[in-house]
PDB file of C-alpha atoms in Angstrom:
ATOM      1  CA  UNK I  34     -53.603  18.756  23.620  1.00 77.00           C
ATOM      2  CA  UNK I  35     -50.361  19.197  25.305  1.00 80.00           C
ATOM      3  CA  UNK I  36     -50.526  15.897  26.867  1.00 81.00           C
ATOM      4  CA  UNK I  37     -50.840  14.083  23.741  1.00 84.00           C
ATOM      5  CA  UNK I  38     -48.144  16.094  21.772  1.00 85.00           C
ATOM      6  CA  UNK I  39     -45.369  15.212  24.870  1.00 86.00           C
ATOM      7  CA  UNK I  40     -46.928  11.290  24.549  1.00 87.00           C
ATOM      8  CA  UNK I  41     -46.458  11.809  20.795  1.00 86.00           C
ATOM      9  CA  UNK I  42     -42.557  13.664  21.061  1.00 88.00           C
ATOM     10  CA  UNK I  43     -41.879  10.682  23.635  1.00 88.00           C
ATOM     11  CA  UNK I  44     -42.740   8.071  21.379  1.00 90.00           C
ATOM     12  CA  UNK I  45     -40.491   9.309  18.252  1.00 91.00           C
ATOM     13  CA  UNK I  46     -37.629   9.927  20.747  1.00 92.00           C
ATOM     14  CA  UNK I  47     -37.659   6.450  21.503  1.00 91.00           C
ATOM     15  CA  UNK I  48     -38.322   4.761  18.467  1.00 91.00           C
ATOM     16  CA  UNK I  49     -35.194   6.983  16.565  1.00 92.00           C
ATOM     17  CA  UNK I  50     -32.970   6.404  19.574  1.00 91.00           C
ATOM     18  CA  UNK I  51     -34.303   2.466  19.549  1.00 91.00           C
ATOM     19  CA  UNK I  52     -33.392   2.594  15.587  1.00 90.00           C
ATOM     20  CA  UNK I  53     -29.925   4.156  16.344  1.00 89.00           C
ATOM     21  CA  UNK I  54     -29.406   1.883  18.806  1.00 90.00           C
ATOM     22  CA  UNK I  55     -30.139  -1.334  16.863  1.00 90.00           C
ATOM     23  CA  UNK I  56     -28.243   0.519  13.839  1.00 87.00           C
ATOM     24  CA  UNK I  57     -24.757   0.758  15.911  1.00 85.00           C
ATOM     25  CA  UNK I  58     -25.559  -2.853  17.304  1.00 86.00           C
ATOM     26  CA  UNK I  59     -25.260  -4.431  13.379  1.00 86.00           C
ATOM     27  CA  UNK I  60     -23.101  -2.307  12.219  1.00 81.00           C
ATOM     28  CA  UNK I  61     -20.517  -3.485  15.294  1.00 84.00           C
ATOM     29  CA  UNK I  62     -21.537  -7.205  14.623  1.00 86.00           C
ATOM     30  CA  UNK I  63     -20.811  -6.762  10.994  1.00 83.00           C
ATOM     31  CA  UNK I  64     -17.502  -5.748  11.786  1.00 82.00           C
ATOM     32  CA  UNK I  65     -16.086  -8.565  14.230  1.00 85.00           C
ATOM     33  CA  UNK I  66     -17.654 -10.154  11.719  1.00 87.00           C
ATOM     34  CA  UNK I  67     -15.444  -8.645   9.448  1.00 87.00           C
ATOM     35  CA  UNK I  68     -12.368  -8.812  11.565  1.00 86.00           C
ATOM     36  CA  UNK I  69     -12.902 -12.506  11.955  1.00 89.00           C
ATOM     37  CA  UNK I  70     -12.659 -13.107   8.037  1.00 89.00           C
ATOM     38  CA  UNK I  71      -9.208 -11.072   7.884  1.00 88.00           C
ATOM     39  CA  UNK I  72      -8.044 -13.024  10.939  1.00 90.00           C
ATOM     40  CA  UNK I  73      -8.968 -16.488   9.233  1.00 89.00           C
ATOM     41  CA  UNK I  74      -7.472 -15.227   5.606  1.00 90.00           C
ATOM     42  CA  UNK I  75      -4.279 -14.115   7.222  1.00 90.00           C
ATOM     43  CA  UNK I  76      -3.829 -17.304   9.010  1.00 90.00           C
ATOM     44  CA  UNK I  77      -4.824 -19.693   6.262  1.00 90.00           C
ATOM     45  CA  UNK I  78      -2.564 -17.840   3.816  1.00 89.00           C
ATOM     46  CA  UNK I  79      -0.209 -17.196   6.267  1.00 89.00           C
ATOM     47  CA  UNK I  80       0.428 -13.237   5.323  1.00 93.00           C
ATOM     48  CA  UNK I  81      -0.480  -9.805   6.129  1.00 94.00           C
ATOM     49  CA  UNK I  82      -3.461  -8.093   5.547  1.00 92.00           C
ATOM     50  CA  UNK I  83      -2.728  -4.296   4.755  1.00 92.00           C
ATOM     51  CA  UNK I  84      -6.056  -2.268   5.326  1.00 89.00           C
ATOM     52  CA  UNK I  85      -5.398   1.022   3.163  1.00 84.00           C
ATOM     53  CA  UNK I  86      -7.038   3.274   0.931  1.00 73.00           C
ATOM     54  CA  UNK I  87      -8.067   2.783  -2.319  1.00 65.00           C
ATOM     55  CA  UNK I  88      -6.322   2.546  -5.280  1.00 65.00           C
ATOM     56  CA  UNK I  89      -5.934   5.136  -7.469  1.00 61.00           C
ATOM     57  CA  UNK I  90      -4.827   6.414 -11.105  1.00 61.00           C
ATOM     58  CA  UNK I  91      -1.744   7.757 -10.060  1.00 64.00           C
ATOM     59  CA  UNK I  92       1.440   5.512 -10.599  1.00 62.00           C
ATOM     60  CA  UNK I  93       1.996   5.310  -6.835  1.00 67.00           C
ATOM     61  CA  UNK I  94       0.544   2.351  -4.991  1.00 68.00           C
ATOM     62  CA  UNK I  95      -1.235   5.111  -2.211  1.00 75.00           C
ATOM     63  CA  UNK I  96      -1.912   8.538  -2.118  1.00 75.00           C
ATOM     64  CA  UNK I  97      -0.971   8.497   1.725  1.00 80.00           C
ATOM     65  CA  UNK I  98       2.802   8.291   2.911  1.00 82.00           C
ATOM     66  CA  UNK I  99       1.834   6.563   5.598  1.00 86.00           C
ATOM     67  CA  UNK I 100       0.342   3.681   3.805  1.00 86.00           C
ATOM     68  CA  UNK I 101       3.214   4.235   1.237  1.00 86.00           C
ATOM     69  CA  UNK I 102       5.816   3.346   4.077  1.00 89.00           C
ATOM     70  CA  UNK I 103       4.071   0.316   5.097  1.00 92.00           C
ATOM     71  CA  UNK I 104       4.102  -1.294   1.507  1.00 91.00           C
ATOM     72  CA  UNK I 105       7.287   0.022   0.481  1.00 91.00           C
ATOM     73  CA  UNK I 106       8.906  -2.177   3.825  1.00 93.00           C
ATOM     74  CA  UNK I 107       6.597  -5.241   3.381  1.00 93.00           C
ATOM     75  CA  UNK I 108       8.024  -5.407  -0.249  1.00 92.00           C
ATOM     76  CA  UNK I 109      11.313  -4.489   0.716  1.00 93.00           C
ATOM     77  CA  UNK I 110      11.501  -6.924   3.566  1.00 92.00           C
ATOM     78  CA  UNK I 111       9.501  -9.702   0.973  1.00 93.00           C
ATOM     79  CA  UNK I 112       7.067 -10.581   3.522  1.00 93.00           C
ATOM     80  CA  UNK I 113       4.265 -11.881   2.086  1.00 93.00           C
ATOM     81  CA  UNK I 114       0.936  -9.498   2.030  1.00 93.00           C
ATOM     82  CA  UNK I 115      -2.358  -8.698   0.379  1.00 90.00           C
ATOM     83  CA  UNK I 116      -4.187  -5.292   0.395  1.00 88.00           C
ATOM     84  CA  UNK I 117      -7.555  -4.523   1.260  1.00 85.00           C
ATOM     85  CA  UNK I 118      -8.688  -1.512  -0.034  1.00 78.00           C
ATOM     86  CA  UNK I 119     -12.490  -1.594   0.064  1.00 71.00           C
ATOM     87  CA  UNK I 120     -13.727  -2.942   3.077  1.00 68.00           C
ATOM     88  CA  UNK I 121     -12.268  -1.012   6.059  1.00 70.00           C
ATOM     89  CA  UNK I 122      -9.355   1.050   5.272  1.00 67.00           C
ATOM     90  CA  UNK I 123      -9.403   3.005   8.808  1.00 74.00           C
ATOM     91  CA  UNK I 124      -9.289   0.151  11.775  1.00 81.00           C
ATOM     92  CA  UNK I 125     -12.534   0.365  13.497  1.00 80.00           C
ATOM     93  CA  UNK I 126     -11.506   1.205  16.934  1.00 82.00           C
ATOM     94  CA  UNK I 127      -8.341   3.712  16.461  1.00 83.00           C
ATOM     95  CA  UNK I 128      -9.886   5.177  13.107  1.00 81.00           C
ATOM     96  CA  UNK I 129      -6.182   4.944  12.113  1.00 82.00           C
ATOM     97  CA  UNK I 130      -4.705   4.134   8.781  1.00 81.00           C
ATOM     98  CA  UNK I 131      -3.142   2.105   7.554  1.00 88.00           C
ATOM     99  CA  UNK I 132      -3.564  -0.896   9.934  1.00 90.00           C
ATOM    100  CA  UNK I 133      -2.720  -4.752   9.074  1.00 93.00           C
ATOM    101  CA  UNK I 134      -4.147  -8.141  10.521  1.00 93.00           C
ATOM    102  CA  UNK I 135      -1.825 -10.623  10.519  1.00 95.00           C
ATOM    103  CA  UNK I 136      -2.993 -13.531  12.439  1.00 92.00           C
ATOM    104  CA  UNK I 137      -5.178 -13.013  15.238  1.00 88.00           C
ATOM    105  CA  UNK I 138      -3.898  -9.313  16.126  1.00 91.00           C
ATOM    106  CA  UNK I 139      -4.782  -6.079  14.540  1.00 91.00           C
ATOM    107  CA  UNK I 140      -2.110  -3.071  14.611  1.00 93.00           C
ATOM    108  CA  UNK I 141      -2.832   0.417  13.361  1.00 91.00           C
ATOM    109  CA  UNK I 142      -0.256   2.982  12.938  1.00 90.00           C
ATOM    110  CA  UNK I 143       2.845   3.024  10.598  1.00 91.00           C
ATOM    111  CA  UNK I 144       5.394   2.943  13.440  1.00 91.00           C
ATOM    112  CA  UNK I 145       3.391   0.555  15.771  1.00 93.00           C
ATOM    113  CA  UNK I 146       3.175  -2.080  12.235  1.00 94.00           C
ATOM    114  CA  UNK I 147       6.799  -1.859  11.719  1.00 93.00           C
ATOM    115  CA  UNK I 148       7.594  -2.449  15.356  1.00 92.00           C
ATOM    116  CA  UNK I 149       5.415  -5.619  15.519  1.00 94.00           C
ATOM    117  CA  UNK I 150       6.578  -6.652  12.477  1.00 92.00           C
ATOM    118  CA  UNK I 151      10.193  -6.555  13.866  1.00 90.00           C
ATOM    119  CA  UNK I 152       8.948  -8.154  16.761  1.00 89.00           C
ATOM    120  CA  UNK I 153       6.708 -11.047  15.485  1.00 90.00           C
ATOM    121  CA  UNK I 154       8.865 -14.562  15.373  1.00 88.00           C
ATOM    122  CA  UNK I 155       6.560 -15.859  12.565  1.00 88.00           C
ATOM    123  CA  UNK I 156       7.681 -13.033  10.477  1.00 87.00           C
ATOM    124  CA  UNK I 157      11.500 -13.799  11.096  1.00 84.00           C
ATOM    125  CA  UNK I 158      11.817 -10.855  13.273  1.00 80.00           C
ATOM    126  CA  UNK I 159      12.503  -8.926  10.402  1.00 84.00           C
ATOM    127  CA  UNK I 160      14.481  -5.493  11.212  1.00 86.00           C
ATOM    128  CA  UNK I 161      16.199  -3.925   8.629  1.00 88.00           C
ATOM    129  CA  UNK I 162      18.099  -1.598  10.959  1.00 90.00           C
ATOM    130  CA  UNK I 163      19.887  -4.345  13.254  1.00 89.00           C
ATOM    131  CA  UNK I 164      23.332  -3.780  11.444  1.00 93.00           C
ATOM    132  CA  UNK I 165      23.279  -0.280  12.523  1.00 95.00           C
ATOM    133  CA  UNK I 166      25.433   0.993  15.504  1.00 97.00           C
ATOM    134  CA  UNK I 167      24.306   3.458  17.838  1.00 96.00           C
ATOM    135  CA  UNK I 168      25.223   6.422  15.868  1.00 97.00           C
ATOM    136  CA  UNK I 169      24.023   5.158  12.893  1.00 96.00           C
ATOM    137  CA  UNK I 170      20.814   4.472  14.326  1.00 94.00           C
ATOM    138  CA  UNK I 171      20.489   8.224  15.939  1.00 96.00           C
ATOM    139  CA  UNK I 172      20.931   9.370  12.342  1.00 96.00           C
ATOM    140  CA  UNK I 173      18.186   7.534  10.808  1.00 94.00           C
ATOM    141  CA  UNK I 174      15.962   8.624  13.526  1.00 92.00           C
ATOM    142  CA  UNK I 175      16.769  12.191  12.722  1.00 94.00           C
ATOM    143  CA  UNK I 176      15.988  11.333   8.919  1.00 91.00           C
ATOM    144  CA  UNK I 177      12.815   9.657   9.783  1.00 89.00           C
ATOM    145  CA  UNK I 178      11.864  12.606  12.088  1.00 89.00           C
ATOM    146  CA  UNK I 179      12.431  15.262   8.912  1.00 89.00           C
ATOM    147  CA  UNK I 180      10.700  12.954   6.224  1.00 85.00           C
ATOM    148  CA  UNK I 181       7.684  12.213   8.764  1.00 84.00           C
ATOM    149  CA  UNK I 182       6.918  15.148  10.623  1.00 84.00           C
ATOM    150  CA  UNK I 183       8.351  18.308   8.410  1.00 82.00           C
ATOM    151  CA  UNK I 184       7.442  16.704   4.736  1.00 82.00           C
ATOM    152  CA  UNK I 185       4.402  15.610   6.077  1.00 81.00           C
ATOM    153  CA  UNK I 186       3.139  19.486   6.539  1.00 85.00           C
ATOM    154  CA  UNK I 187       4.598  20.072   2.941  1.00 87.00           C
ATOM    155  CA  UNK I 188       3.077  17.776   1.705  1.00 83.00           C
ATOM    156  CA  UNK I 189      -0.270  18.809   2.704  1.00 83.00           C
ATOM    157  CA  UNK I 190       0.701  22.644   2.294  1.00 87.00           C
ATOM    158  CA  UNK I 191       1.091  21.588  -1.344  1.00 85.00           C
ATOM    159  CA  UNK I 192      -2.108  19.203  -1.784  1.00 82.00           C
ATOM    160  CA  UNK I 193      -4.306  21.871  -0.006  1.00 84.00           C
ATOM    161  CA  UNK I 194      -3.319  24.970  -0.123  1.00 87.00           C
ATOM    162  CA  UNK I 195      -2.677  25.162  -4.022  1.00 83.00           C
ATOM    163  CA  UNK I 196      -5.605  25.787  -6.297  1.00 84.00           C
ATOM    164  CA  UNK I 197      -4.564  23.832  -8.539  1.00 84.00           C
ATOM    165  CA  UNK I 198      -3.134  20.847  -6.727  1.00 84.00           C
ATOM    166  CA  UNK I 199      -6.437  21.040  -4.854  1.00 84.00           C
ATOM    167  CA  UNK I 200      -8.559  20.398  -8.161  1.00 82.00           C
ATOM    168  CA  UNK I 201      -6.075  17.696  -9.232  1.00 81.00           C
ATOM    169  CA  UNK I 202      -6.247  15.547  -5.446  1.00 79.00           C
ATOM    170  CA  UNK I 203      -9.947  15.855  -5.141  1.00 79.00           C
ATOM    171  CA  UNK I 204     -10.200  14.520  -8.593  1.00 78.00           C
ATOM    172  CA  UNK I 205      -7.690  11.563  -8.423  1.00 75.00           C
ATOM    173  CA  UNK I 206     -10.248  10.742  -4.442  1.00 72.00           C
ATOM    174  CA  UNK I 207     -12.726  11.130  -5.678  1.00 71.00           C
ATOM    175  CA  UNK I 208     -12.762   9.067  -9.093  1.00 69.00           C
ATOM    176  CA  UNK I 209     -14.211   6.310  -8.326  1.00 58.00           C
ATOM    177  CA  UNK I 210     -17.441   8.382  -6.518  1.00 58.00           C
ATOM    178  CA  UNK I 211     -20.944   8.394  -7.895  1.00 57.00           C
ATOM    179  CA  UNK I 212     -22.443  11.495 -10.033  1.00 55.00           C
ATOM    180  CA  UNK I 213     -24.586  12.237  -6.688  1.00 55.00           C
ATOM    181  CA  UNK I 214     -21.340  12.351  -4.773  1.00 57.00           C
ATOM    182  CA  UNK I 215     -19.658  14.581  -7.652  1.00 54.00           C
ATOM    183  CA  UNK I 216     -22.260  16.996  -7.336  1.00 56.00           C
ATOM    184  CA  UNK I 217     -22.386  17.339  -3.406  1.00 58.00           C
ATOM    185  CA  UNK I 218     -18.649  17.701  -3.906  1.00 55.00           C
ATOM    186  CA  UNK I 219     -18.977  20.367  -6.052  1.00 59.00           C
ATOM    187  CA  UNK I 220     -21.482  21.597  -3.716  1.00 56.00           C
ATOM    188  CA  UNK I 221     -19.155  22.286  -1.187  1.00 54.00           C
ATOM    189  CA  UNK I 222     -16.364  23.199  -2.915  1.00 55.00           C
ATOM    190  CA  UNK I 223     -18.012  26.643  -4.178  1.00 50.00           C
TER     191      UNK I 223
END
């Protein structure tokens, strides 16, 4: 009966868009929720919170530069910081990493971190460029440019387009996976 089957198709459309709906609701409860616990850790031990991914086998503290710039000027700079590696490593409403919490804000985005950082009073306004003078500082902004936005396509010629490097970075991500996850990896990659 056609009647029924529409009644029928009706019904599961709502009940999987009611699930999905309910689905996205926790899941965005469970991460205020979240974001609440790195605010409250940051403040009570009074230090930043770098969101980044995992660690890995490799004797570099991140696989990404961007990350890697963030913890190599938080160390340099001695400002006191934790990483979180396993929770959230892109920040929920940017998808960007790395991001930090410190105190009640959340910044994502290597440039925007070191910018509040230098900002940020509590942190001693730390800027490791304020003894530069103005052509000094043009320079270092033509560095920065070649390191972030020429390497950075190097970099990822060399991790990707390599068939050997390929094998190597896949295997150094993926590590840590499950046995299921190995094999739909391996899935794909024939």
């Amino acid at each position: 009966d056609p009647k029924s089957l529409a009644l029928y198709v009706g019904a599961t459309i709502g009940v999987i868009t009611s699930s999905v709906l309910v689905i996205k609701y926790a899941m965005k409860k469970n991460t205020e929720k979240q974001m609440k616990k790195f605010q409250e850790e940051s403040k009570r031990e009074n230090k930043v919170i770098l969101h980044t991914f995992g660690e890995t086998s490799v004797a570099a503290p991140t696989l990404s530069p961007a990350c890697a710039k963030i913890i190599a000027f938080l160390e340099y700079t001695k400002i006191p910081y934790s990483v979180d590696d396993h929770i959230m490593f892109s920040h929920p409403k940017t998808n960007k990493s790395p991001w930090i919490t410190y105190k009640d804000k959340h910044v994502a985005d290597s440039n925007l971190i070191i910018d509040f950082v230098k900002n940020e009073k509590s942190l001693n306004n730390v800027d490791i460029d304020n003894h530069l003078n103005k052509s000094q500082k043009a320079i270092l902004t033509a560095y920065k440019a070649l390191v972030e936005d020429c390497m950075y396509f190097i970099i990822c010629y060399r991790r990707w387009c390599n068939d050997e490097n390929v094998k190597k970075y896949l295997e150094i991500i993926f590590e840590s996976t499950s046995n299921f996850e190995k094999i739909l990896i391996g899935f794909f990659e024939s």
